[in-house]
């Protein structure tokens, strides 16, 4: 039982939970039945009506409005992209950075955030990695690192590799004070941690939709704060223009960009996923992100307790202030755990410092207890199945 929402009802939306112990939502969430049904409806429209594109595009704008509300943004601040990595590259290439400028990133953060900026080294932009010294990262992490040529800070909201929750609001305030651009990779937090783009004060937020937003891979979202028309897209297409030519003939003198985030959109959209997102937002909003967060924190507390009983160390932060609600990396002793979990129908991910357990809105306290029992059984070599015991150490 969760005190936050009816998890049993949500769980019925995810038939995969009958087949396996799914603890890998930070990798991807399984498809909910209502989201799958939205995809099937979309494909049927394409199949039976040859694709009613104007209708699909009208719905795209409705979904854009819903995404905007989800992030407390305006529709014109939202662009649809392919994934988080595209969002980070849009940001890196749009910022007006010059040779000698520097950008601050967090050491060990997601490589696709880093590479987007490292690629600017060819323009003479310096990327500085700031280490995580405390339990997590906040404004104090960066304060002394900012110099006269620092132009931007870019980081994840939640880290994929150890489940840190970075203090984006505090860092956003620091960026506002020091007049720095602020770029946030929200891939791991979207749909799990409430994210208010205004409160965070980010210039650009990028996220994919295949984790907390529950749709298949291939759709991303970029928030670009209103009023930043100096940010220019690296790619251009008809859809980037303020006044696209009605005759579809490109001309030198018609290059003015659209206002807002739409300038970063090029070509056709991932329409199936946008339809899926409409259904997943129905599901997420029926529960509420704050409730998803609170439930995941409860599951996390229970996991930490169960792992403490077995003296298994948590790699990332322990306190609720510093940790993400749903990502926990466990320092399990010895090798062979990935194979062992697979043999027990447990889906988790190997991470750089351990095994990552991550919760979705459908996980329960019983899932945590089952997981702890499965760990305990292997923790005691005498009770290991012979085939698995051979794999270990
Ligand atoms: C924090 C973070 N950023 C970026 C990515 C890359 O996401 P995408 O495939 O949407 O580019 C991931 C993927 O797991 C991630 O966890």
mmCIF file with all atom_site columns, C-alpha atoms in Angstrom, residues 142-344:
data_model
loop_
_atom_site.group_PDB
_atom_site.id
_atom_site.type_symbol
_atom_site.label_atom_id
_atom_site.label_alt_id
_atom_site.label_comp_id
_atom_site.label_asym_id
_atom_site.label_entity_id
_atom_site.label_seq_id
_atom_site.pdbx_PDB_ins_code
_atom_site.Cartn_x
_atom_site.Cartn_y
_atom_site.Cartn_z
_atom_site.occupancy
_atom_site.B_iso_or_equiv
_atom_site.pdbx_formal_charge
_atom_site.auth_seq_id
_atom_site.auth_comp_id
_atom_site.auth_asym_id
_atom_site.auth_atom_id
_atom_site.pdbx_PDB_model_num
ATOM 1   C CA . UNK A 1 142 ? 30.550 26.210  -8.667  1.00 0.00 ? 142 UNK A CA 1
ATOM 2   C CA . UNK A 1 143 ? 30.955 29.540  -6.868  1.00 0.00 ? 143 UNK A CA 1
ATOM 3   C CA . UNK A 1 144 ? 34.751 29.520  -6.779  1.00 0.00 ? 144 UNK A CA 1
ATOM 4   C CA . UNK A 1 145 ? 35.094 28.024  -10.224 1.00 0.00 ? 145 UNK A CA 1
ATOM 5   C CA . UNK A 1 146 ? 33.444 30.880  -12.080 1.00 0.00 ? 146 UNK A CA 1
ATOM 6   C CA . UNK A 1 147 ? 35.825 33.359  -13.676 1.00 0.00 ? 147 UNK A CA 1
ATOM 7   C CA . UNK A 1 148 ? 35.485 36.282  -16.060 1.00 0.00 ? 148 UNK A CA 1
ATOM 8   C CA . UNK A 1 149 ? 35.245 33.970  -19.082 1.00 0.00 ? 149 UNK A CA 1
ATOM 9   C CA . UNK A 1 150 ? 32.732 31.513  -17.654 1.00 0.00 ? 150 UNK A CA 1
ATOM 10  C CA . UNK A 1 151 ? 29.580 31.721  -19.734 1.00 0.00 ? 151 UNK A CA 1
ATOM 11  C CA . UNK A 1 152 ? 27.506 28.680  -18.791 1.00 0.00 ? 152 UNK A CA 1
ATOM 12  C CA . UNK A 1 153 ? 26.881 25.805  -16.397 1.00 0.00 ? 153 UNK A CA 1
ATOM 13  C CA . UNK A 1 154 ? 25.427 22.577  -17.731 1.00 0.00 ? 154 UNK A CA 1
ATOM 14  C CA . UNK A 1 155 ? 24.460 19.544  -15.659 1.00 0.00 ? 155 UNK A CA 1
ATOM 15  C CA . UNK A 1 156 ? 21.953 16.796  -15.025 1.00 0.00 ? 156 UNK A CA 1
ATOM 16  C CA . UNK A 1 157 ? 19.092 17.321  -12.604 1.00 0.00 ? 157 UNK A CA 1
ATOM 17  C CA . UNK A 1 158 ? 19.433 13.701  -11.452 1.00 0.00 ? 158 UNK A CA 1
ATOM 18  C CA . UNK A 1 159 ? 22.520 11.604  -12.204 1.00 0.00 ? 159 UNK A CA 1
ATOM 19  C CA . UNK A 1 160 ? 22.069 8.297   -13.986 1.00 0.00 ? 160 UNK A CA 1
ATOM 20  C CA . UNK A 1 161 ? 25.151 6.697   -12.422 1.00 0.00 ? 161 UNK A CA 1
ATOM 21  C CA . UNK A 1 162 ? 24.518 7.203   -8.703  1.00 0.00 ? 162 UNK A CA 1
ATOM 22  C CA . UNK A 1 163 ? 21.164 8.950   -8.283  1.00 0.00 ? 163 UNK A CA 1
ATOM 23  C CA . UNK A 1 164 ? 22.319 12.372  -7.065  1.00 0.00 ? 164 UNK A CA 1
ATOM 24  C CA . UNK A 1 165 ? 19.692 15.096  -7.033  1.00 0.00 ? 165 UNK A CA 1
ATOM 25  C CA . UNK A 1 166 ? 21.512 18.273  -7.963  1.00 0.00 ? 166 UNK A CA 1
ATOM 26  C CA . UNK A 1 167 ? 20.186 21.518  -6.494  1.00 0.00 ? 167 UNK A CA 1
ATOM 27  C CA . UNK A 1 168 ? 19.143 23.063  -9.796  1.00 0.00 ? 168 UNK A CA 1
ATOM 28  C CA . UNK A 1 169 ? 17.152 25.869  -8.177  1.00 0.00 ? 169 UNK A CA 1
ATOM 29  C CA . UNK A 1 170 ? 20.160 27.096  -6.197  1.00 0.00 ? 170 UNK A CA 1
ATOM 30  C CA . UNK A 1 171 ? 22.459 26.739  -9.193  1.00 0.00 ? 171 UNK A CA 1
ATOM 31  C CA . UNK A 1 172 ? 19.875 28.551  -11.325 1.00 0.00 ? 172 UNK A CA 1
ATOM 32  C CA . UNK A 1 173 ? 19.944 31.484  -8.858  1.00 0.00 ? 173 UNK A CA 1
ATOM 33  C CA . UNK A 1 174 ? 23.732 31.551  -9.011  1.00 0.00 ? 174 UNK A CA 1
ATOM 34  C CA . UNK A 1 175 ? 23.609 31.595  -12.823 1.00 0.00 ? 175 UNK A CA 1
ATOM 35  C CA . UNK A 1 176 ? 21.123 34.493  -12.728 1.00 0.00 ? 176 UNK A CA 1
ATOM 36  C CA . UNK A 1 177 ? 23.369 36.459  -10.316 1.00 0.00 ? 177 UNK A CA 1
ATOM 37  C CA . UNK A 1 178 ? 26.500 35.863  -12.390 1.00 0.00 ? 178 UNK A CA 1
ATOM 38  C CA . UNK A 1 179 ? 24.684 36.212  -15.736 1.00 0.00 ? 179 UNK A CA 1
ATOM 39  C CA . UNK A 1 180 ? 25.528 32.727  -16.897 1.00 0.00 ? 180 UNK A CA 1
ATOM 40  C CA . UNK A 1 181 ? 23.528 30.531  -19.207 1.00 0.00 ? 181 UNK A CA 1
ATOM 41  C CA . UNK A 1 182 ? 22.128 27.517  -17.411 1.00 0.00 ? 182 UNK A CA 1
ATOM 42  C CA . UNK A 1 183 ? 21.515 24.208  -19.195 1.00 0.00 ? 183 UNK A CA 1
ATOM 43  C CA . UNK A 1 184 ? 19.787 21.292  -17.469 1.00 0.00 ? 184 UNK A CA 1
ATOM 44  C CA . UNK A 1 185 ? 19.622 17.671  -18.608 1.00 0.00 ? 185 UNK A CA 1
ATOM 45  C CA . UNK A 1 186 ? 16.360 16.462  -17.099 1.00 0.00 ? 186 UNK A CA 1
ATOM 46  C CA . UNK A 1 187 ? 16.320 12.987  -18.636 1.00 0.00 ? 187 UNK A CA 1
ATOM 47  C CA . UNK A 1 188 ? 16.373 11.172  -15.305 1.00 0.00 ? 188 UNK A CA 1
ATOM 48  C CA . UNK A 1 189 ? 14.126 13.531  -13.382 1.00 0.00 ? 189 UNK A CA 1
ATOM 49  C CA . UNK A 1 190 ? 11.285 14.271  -15.795 1.00 0.00 ? 190 UNK A CA 1
ATOM 50  C CA . UNK A 1 191 ? 8.090  12.629  -14.600 1.00 0.00 ? 191 UNK A CA 1
ATOM 51  C CA . UNK A 1 192 ? 9.648  11.609  -11.272 1.00 0.00 ? 192 UNK A CA 1
ATOM 52  C CA . UNK A 1 193 ? 10.766 14.900  -9.701  1.00 0.00 ? 193 UNK A CA 1
ATOM 53  C CA . UNK A 1 194 ? 8.534  17.955  -10.223 1.00 0.00 ? 194 UNK A CA 1
ATOM 54  C CA . UNK A 1 195 ? 10.415 20.333  -12.488 1.00 0.00 ? 195 UNK A CA 1
ATOM 55  C CA . UNK A 1 196 ? 9.270  23.933  -12.697 1.00 0.00 ? 196 UNK A CA 1
ATOM 56  C CA . UNK A 1 197 ? 11.244 25.563  -15.495 1.00 0.00 ? 197 UNK A CA 1
ATOM 57  C CA . UNK A 1 198 ? 10.487 29.055  -14.136 1.00 0.00 ? 198 UNK A CA 1
ATOM 58  C CA . UNK A 1 199 ? 11.602 28.243  -10.596 1.00 0.00 ? 199 UNK A CA 1
ATOM 59  C CA . UNK A 1 200 ? 14.783 26.595  -11.882 1.00 0.00 ? 200 UNK A CA 1
ATOM 60  C CA . UNK A 1 201 ? 15.534 29.569  -14.105 1.00 0.00 ? 201 UNK A CA 1
ATOM 61  C CA . UNK A 1 202 ? 17.193 27.402  -16.735 1.00 0.00 ? 202 UNK A CA 1
ATOM 62  C CA . UNK A 1 203 ? 17.956 28.843  -20.137 1.00 0.00 ? 203 UNK A CA 1
ATOM 63  C CA . UNK A 1 204 ? 17.537 25.457  -21.772 1.00 0.00 ? 204 UNK A CA 1
ATOM 64  C CA . UNK A 1 205 ? 16.245 22.161  -20.405 1.00 0.00 ? 205 UNK A CA 1
ATOM 65  C CA . UNK A 1 206 ? 16.548 19.008  -22.478 1.00 0.00 ? 206 UNK A CA 1
ATOM 66  C CA . UNK A 1 207 ? 14.927 15.661  -21.837 1.00 0.00 ? 207 UNK A CA 1
ATOM 67  C CA . UNK A 1 208 ? 14.019 12.477  -23.622 1.00 0.00 ? 208 UNK A CA 1
ATOM 68  C CA . UNK A 1 209 ? 10.604 10.923  -23.008 1.00 0.00 ? 209 UNK A CA 1
ATOM 69  C CA . UNK A 1 210 ? 11.409 7.230   -22.644 1.00 0.00 ? 210 UNK A CA 1
ATOM 70  C CA . UNK A 1 211 ? 11.941 7.121   -18.888 1.00 0.00 ? 211 UNK A CA 1
ATOM 71  C CA . UNK A 1 212 ? 9.668  9.090   -16.542 1.00 0.00 ? 212 UNK A CA 1
ATOM 72  C CA . UNK A 1 213 ? 7.469  10.216  -19.431 1.00 0.00 ? 213 UNK A CA 1
ATOM 73  C CA . UNK A 1 214 ? 6.735  6.602   -20.357 1.00 0.00 ? 214 UNK A CA 1
ATOM 74  C CA . UNK A 1 215 ? 6.901  6.655   -24.156 1.00 0.00 ? 215 UNK A CA 1
ATOM 75  C CA . UNK A 1 216 ? 9.150  4.620   -26.460 1.00 0.00 ? 216 UNK A CA 1
ATOM 76  C CA . UNK A 1 217 ? 12.570 6.015   -27.416 1.00 0.00 ? 217 UNK A CA 1
ATOM 77  C CA . UNK A 1 218 ? 12.762 8.673   -30.106 1.00 0.00 ? 218 UNK A CA 1
ATOM 78  C CA . UNK A 1 219 ? 11.032 11.745  -28.697 1.00 0.00 ? 219 UNK A CA 1
ATOM 79  C CA . UNK A 1 220 ? 12.705 14.554  -26.796 1.00 0.00 ? 220 UNK A CA 1
ATOM 80  C CA . UNK A 1 221 ? 11.663 17.905  -25.390 1.00 0.00 ? 221 UNK A CA 1
ATOM 81  C CA . UNK A 1 222 ? 13.569 21.153  -25.229 1.00 0.00 ? 222 UNK A CA 1
ATOM 82  C CA . UNK A 1 223 ? 12.467 24.032  -23.042 1.00 0.00 ? 223 UNK A CA 1
ATOM 83  C CA . UNK A 1 224 ? 14.053 27.304  -24.136 1.00 0.00 ? 224 UNK A CA 1
ATOM 84  C CA . UNK A 1 225 ? 13.346 30.284  -21.922 1.00 0.00 ? 225 UNK A CA 1
ATOM 85  C CA . UNK A 1 226 ? 11.402 33.101  -23.584 1.00 0.00 ? 226 UNK A CA 1
ATOM 86  C CA . UNK A 1 227 ? 13.364 36.190  -24.493 1.00 0.00 ? 227 UNK A CA 1
ATOM 87  C CA . UNK A 1 228 ? 16.537 34.378  -25.522 1.00 0.00 ? 228 UNK A CA 1
ATOM 88  C CA . UNK A 1 229 ? 16.335 35.155  -29.208 1.00 0.00 ? 229 UNK A CA 1
ATOM 89  C CA . UNK A 1 230 ? 20.115 35.457  -29.349 1.00 0.00 ? 230 UNK A CA 1
ATOM 90  C CA . UNK A 1 231 ? 20.190 31.645  -29.188 1.00 0.00 ? 231 UNK A CA 1
ATOM 91  C CA . UNK A 1 232 ? 20.445 30.470  -32.757 1.00 0.00 ? 232 UNK A CA 1
ATOM 92  C CA . UNK A 1 233 ? 19.948 26.948  -34.081 1.00 0.00 ? 233 UNK A CA 1
ATOM 93  C CA . UNK A 1 234 ? 22.859 25.096  -35.674 1.00 0.00 ? 234 UNK A CA 1
ATOM 94  C CA . UNK A 1 235 ? 20.435 23.420  -38.088 1.00 0.00 ? 235 UNK A CA 1
ATOM 95  C CA . UNK A 1 236 ? 17.835 25.164  -40.196 1.00 0.00 ? 236 UNK A CA 1
ATOM 96  C CA . UNK A 1 237 ? 14.745 24.059  -42.035 1.00 0.00 ? 237 UNK A CA 1
ATOM 97  C CA . UNK A 1 238 ? 11.520 25.637  -43.237 1.00 0.00 ? 238 UNK A CA 1
ATOM 98  C CA . UNK A 1 239 ? 10.025 25.135  -39.787 1.00 0.00 ? 239 UNK A CA 1
ATOM 99  C CA . UNK A 1 240 ? 12.766 27.285  -38.206 1.00 0.00 ? 240 UNK A CA 1
ATOM 100 C CA . UNK A 1 241 ? 11.554 30.393  -40.059 1.00 0.00 ? 241 UNK A CA 1
ATOM 101 C CA . UNK A 1 242 ? 9.337  33.206  -38.859 1.00 0.00 ? 242 UNK A CA 1
ATOM 102 C CA . UNK A 1 243 ? 7.774  33.524  -42.294 1.00 0.00 ? 243 UNK A CA 1
ATOM 103 C CA . UNK A 1 244 ? 8.163  30.271  -44.225 1.00 0.00 ? 244 UNK A CA 1
ATOM 104 C CA . UNK A 1 245 ? 7.670  30.789  -47.999 1.00 0.00 ? 245 UNK A CA 1
ATOM 105 C CA . UNK A 1 246 ? 4.242  29.619  -49.117 1.00 0.00 ? 246 UNK A CA 1
ATOM 106 C CA . UNK A 1 247 ? 5.680  28.467  -52.462 1.00 0.00 ? 247 UNK A CA 1
ATOM 107 C CA . UNK A 1 248 ? 8.341  26.348  -50.733 1.00 0.00 ? 248 UNK A CA 1
ATOM 108 C CA . UNK A 1 249 ? 11.184 28.102  -52.566 1.00 0.00 ? 249 UNK A CA 1
ATOM 109 C CA . UNK A 1 250 ? 14.133 28.998  -50.345 1.00 0.00 ? 250 UNK A CA 1
ATOM 110 C CA . UNK A 1 251 ? 15.423 32.565  -50.741 1.00 0.00 ? 251 UNK A CA 1
ATOM 111 C CA . UNK A 1 252 ? 18.453 34.386  -49.374 1.00 0.00 ? 252 UNK A CA 1
ATOM 112 C CA . UNK A 1 253 ? 16.438 37.257  -47.987 1.00 0.00 ? 253 UNK A CA 1
ATOM 113 C CA . UNK A 1 254 ? 14.001 35.198  -45.919 1.00 0.00 ? 254 UNK A CA 1
ATOM 114 C CA . UNK A 1 255 ? 16.085 33.878  -43.071 1.00 0.00 ? 255 UNK A CA 1
ATOM 115 C CA . UNK A 1 256 ? 14.456 35.469  -40.023 1.00 0.00 ? 256 UNK A CA 1
ATOM 116 C CA . UNK A 1 257 ? 14.001 32.861  -37.294 1.00 0.00 ? 257 UNK A CA 1
ATOM 117 C CA . UNK A 1 258 ? 10.790 32.055  -35.458 1.00 0.00 ? 258 UNK A CA 1
ATOM 118 C CA . UNK A 1 259 ? 10.561 33.420  -31.952 1.00 0.00 ? 259 UNK A CA 1
ATOM 119 C CA . UNK A 1 260 ? 10.849 30.862  -29.216 1.00 0.00 ? 260 UNK A CA 1
ATOM 120 C CA . UNK A 1 261 ? 11.846 27.225  -28.996 1.00 0.00 ? 261 UNK A CA 1
ATOM 121 C CA . UNK A 1 262 ? 10.201 26.344  -32.325 1.00 0.00 ? 262 UNK A CA 1
ATOM 122 C CA . UNK A 1 263 ? 13.294 27.668  -34.104 1.00 0.00 ? 263 UNK A CA 1
ATOM 123 C CA . UNK A 1 264 ? 15.068 24.476  -32.980 1.00 0.00 ? 264 UNK A CA 1
ATOM 124 C CA . UNK A 1 265 ? 12.568 22.138  -34.651 1.00 0.00 ? 265 UNK A CA 1
ATOM 125 C CA . UNK A 1 266 ? 13.437 20.754  -38.056 1.00 0.00 ? 266 UNK A CA 1
ATOM 126 C CA . UNK A 1 267 ? 11.328 18.656  -40.401 1.00 0.00 ? 267 UNK A CA 1
ATOM 127 C CA . UNK A 1 268 ? 8.635  16.195  -39.420 1.00 0.00 ? 268 UNK A CA 1
ATOM 128 C CA . UNK A 1 269 ? 7.868  15.254  -35.847 1.00 0.00 ? 269 UNK A CA 1
ATOM 129 C CA . UNK A 1 270 ? 7.902  11.850  -34.197 1.00 0.00 ? 270 UNK A CA 1
ATOM 130 C CA . UNK A 1 271 ? 4.113  11.770  -34.455 1.00 0.00 ? 271 UNK A CA 1
ATOM 131 C CA . UNK A 1 272 ? 3.562  8.264   -33.023 1.00 0.00 ? 272 UNK A CA 1
ATOM 132 C CA . UNK A 1 273 ? 5.496  9.163   -29.875 1.00 0.00 ? 273 UNK A CA 1
ATOM 133 C CA . UNK A 1 274 ? 3.721  12.506  -29.548 1.00 0.00 ? 274 UNK A CA 1
ATOM 134 C CA . UNK A 1 275 ? 0.420  10.597  -29.542 1.00 0.00 ? 275 UNK A CA 1
ATOM 135 C CA . UNK A 1 276 ? 1.879  8.204   -26.991 1.00 0.00 ? 276 UNK A CA 1
ATOM 136 C CA . UNK A 1 277 ? 2.935  11.170  -24.866 1.00 0.00 ? 277 UNK A CA 1
ATOM 137 C CA . UNK A 1 278 ? -0.628 12.440  -24.767 1.00 0.00 ? 278 UNK A CA 1
ATOM 138 C CA . UNK A 1 279 ? -1.705 9.123   -23.210 1.00 0.00 ? 279 UNK A CA 1
ATOM 139 C CA . UNK A 1 280 ? 1.252  8.943   -20.843 1.00 0.00 ? 280 UNK A CA 1
ATOM 140 C CA . UNK A 1 281 ? 0.575  12.482  -19.605 1.00 0.00 ? 281 UNK A CA 1
ATOM 141 C CA . UNK A 1 282 ? -3.006 11.363  -18.848 1.00 0.00 ? 282 UNK A CA 1
ATOM 142 C CA . UNK A 1 283 ? -1.598 8.573   -16.717 1.00 0.00 ? 283 UNK A CA 1
ATOM 143 C CA . UNK A 1 284 ? 1.098  10.650  -15.019 1.00 0.00 ? 284 UNK A CA 1
ATOM 144 C CA . UNK A 1 285 ? -1.252 13.557  -14.304 1.00 0.00 ? 285 UNK A CA 1
ATOM 145 C CA . UNK A 1 286 ? -3.876 11.198  -12.883 1.00 0.00 ? 286 UNK A CA 1
ATOM 146 C CA . UNK A 1 287 ? -1.281 10.247  -10.255 1.00 0.00 ? 287 UNK A CA 1
ATOM 147 C CA . UNK A 1 288 ? 0.674  13.519  -9.971  1.00 0.00 ? 288 UNK A CA 1
ATOM 148 C CA . UNK A 1 289 ? 4.457  13.856  -10.201 1.00 0.00 ? 289 UNK A CA 1
ATOM 149 C CA . UNK A 1 290 ? 4.723  14.947  -6.561  1.00 0.00 ? 290 UNK A CA 1
ATOM 150 C CA . UNK A 1 291 ? 2.995  11.692  -5.547  1.00 0.00 ? 291 UNK A CA 1
ATOM 151 C CA . UNK A 1 292 ? 5.234  9.634   -7.835  1.00 0.00 ? 292 UNK A CA 1
ATOM 152 C CA . UNK A 1 293 ? 8.203  11.304  -6.192  1.00 0.00 ? 293 UNK A CA 1
ATOM 153 C CA . UNK A 1 294 ? 6.920  10.717  -2.651  1.00 0.00 ? 294 UNK A CA 1
ATOM 154 C CA . UNK A 1 295 ? 6.163  7.056   -3.363  1.00 0.00 ? 295 UNK A CA 1
ATOM 155 C CA . UNK A 1 296 ? 9.596  6.484   -4.915  1.00 0.00 ? 296 UNK A CA 1
ATOM 156 C CA . UNK A 1 297 ? 11.258 8.083   -1.868  1.00 0.00 ? 297 UNK A CA 1
ATOM 157 C CA . UNK A 1 298 ? 9.344  5.669   0.380   1.00 0.00 ? 298 UNK A CA 1
ATOM 158 C CA . UNK A 1 299 ? 10.509 2.729   -1.727  1.00 0.00 ? 299 UNK A CA 1
ATOM 159 C CA . UNK A 1 300 ? 14.040 4.121   -1.568  1.00 0.00 ? 300 UNK A CA 1
ATOM 160 C CA . UNK A 1 301 ? 13.917 4.379   2.239   1.00 0.00 ? 301 UNK A CA 1
ATOM 161 C CA . UNK A 1 302 ? 12.837 0.754   2.385   1.00 0.00 ? 302 UNK A CA 1
ATOM 162 C CA . UNK A 1 303 ? 15.549 -0.361  -0.019  1.00 0.00 ? 303 UNK A CA 1
ATOM 163 C CA . UNK A 1 304 ? 18.227 1.455   1.995   1.00 0.00 ? 304 UNK A CA 1
ATOM 164 C CA . UNK A 1 305 ? 16.947 -0.198  5.179   1.00 0.00 ? 305 UNK A CA 1
ATOM 165 C CA . UNK A 1 306 ? 16.933 -3.661  3.619   1.00 0.00 ? 306 UNK A CA 1
ATOM 166 C CA . UNK A 1 307 ? 20.416 -3.163  2.176   1.00 0.00 ? 307 UNK A CA 1
ATOM 167 C CA . UNK A 1 308 ? 21.707 -1.825  5.523   1.00 0.00 ? 308 UNK A CA 1
ATOM 168 C CA . UNK A 1 309 ? 20.494 -5.063  7.143   1.00 0.00 ? 309 UNK A CA 1
ATOM 169 C CA . UNK A 1 310 ? 22.750 -6.935  4.720   1.00 0.00 ? 310 UNK A CA 1
ATOM 170 C CA . UNK A 1 311 ? 25.578 -4.404  5.071   1.00 0.00 ? 311 UNK A CA 1
ATOM 171 C CA . UNK A 1 312 ? 25.372 -3.495  1.403   1.00 0.00 ? 312 UNK A CA 1
ATOM 172 C CA . UNK A 1 313 ? 26.616 0.007   0.706   1.00 0.00 ? 313 UNK A CA 1
ATOM 173 C CA . UNK A 1 314 ? 24.702 2.592   -1.285  1.00 0.00 ? 314 UNK A CA 1
ATOM 174 C CA . UNK A 1 315 ? 27.082 4.210   -3.773  1.00 0.00 ? 315 UNK A CA 1
ATOM 175 C CA . UNK A 1 316 ? 25.255 7.560   -4.099  1.00 0.00 ? 316 UNK A CA 1
ATOM 176 C CA . UNK A 1 317 ? 23.833 9.936   -1.493  1.00 0.00 ? 317 UNK A CA 1
ATOM 177 C CA . UNK A 1 318 ? 21.541 8.692   1.295   1.00 0.00 ? 318 UNK A CA 1
ATOM 178 C CA . UNK A 1 319 ? 19.645 11.781  2.422   1.00 0.00 ? 319 UNK A CA 1
ATOM 179 C CA . UNK A 1 320 ? 16.393 12.719  0.722   1.00 0.00 ? 320 UNK A CA 1
ATOM 180 C CA . UNK A 1 321 ? 17.741 16.211  0.040   1.00 0.00 ? 321 UNK A CA 1
ATOM 181 C CA . UNK A 1 322 ? 20.713 14.911  -1.919  1.00 0.00 ? 322 UNK A CA 1
ATOM 182 C CA . UNK A 1 323 ? 19.372 11.778  -3.570  1.00 0.00 ? 323 UNK A CA 1
ATOM 183 C CA . UNK A 1 324 ? 16.964 11.180  -6.390  1.00 0.00 ? 324 UNK A CA 1
ATOM 184 C CA . UNK A 1 325 ? 13.740 9.483   -5.367  1.00 0.00 ? 325 UNK A CA 1
ATOM 185 C CA . UNK A 1 326 ? 14.122 6.525   -7.686  1.00 0.00 ? 326 UNK A CA 1
ATOM 186 C CA . UNK A 1 327 ? 17.767 5.692   -8.496  1.00 0.00 ? 327 UNK A CA 1
ATOM 187 C CA . UNK A 1 328 ? 19.916 3.610   -6.132  1.00 0.00 ? 328 UNK A CA 1
ATOM 188 C CA . UNK A 1 329 ? 23.282 2.083   -7.002  1.00 0.00 ? 329 UNK A CA 1
ATOM 189 C CA . UNK A 1 330 ? 24.337 -0.791  -4.781  1.00 0.00 ? 330 UNK A CA 1
ATOM 190 C CA . UNK A 1 331 ? 27.891 -1.839  -4.135  1.00 0.00 ? 331 UNK A CA 1
ATOM 191 C CA . UNK A 1 332 ? 27.263 -5.587  -4.281  1.00 0.00 ? 332 UNK A CA 1
ATOM 192 C CA . UNK A 1 333 ? 30.234 -7.765  -3.427  1.00 0.00 ? 333 UNK A CA 1
ATOM 193 C CA . UNK A 1 334 ? 31.827 -9.934  -6.120  1.00 0.00 ? 334 UNK A CA 1
ATOM 194 C CA . UNK A 1 335 ? 31.032 -10.500 -9.798  1.00 0.00 ? 335 UNK A CA 1
ATOM 195 C CA . UNK A 1 336 ? 28.211 -12.198 -11.574 1.00 0.00 ? 336 UNK A CA 1
ATOM 196 C CA . UNK A 1 337 ? 25.343 -10.173 -10.140 1.00 0.00 ? 337 UNK A CA 1
ATOM 197 C CA . UNK A 1 338 ? 24.026 -9.080  -13.523 1.00 0.00 ? 338 UNK A CA 1
ATOM 198 C CA . UNK A 1 339 ? 23.736 -12.699 -14.647 1.00 0.00 ? 339 UNK A CA 1
ATOM 199 C CA . UNK A 1 340 ? 22.278 -13.715 -11.310 1.00 0.00 ? 340 UNK A CA 1
ATOM 200 C CA . UNK A 1 341 ? 19.552 -11.060 -11.452 1.00 0.00 ? 341 UNK A CA 1
ATOM 201 C CA . UNK A 1 342 ? 18.743 -12.037 -15.043 1.00 0.00 ? 342 UNK A CA 1
ATOM 202 C CA . UNK A 1 343 ? 18.396 -15.674 -13.937 1.00 0.00 ? 343 UNK A CA 1
ATOM 203 C CA . UNK A 1 344 ? 15.915 -14.536 -11.259 1.00 0.00 ? 344 UNK A CA 1
#
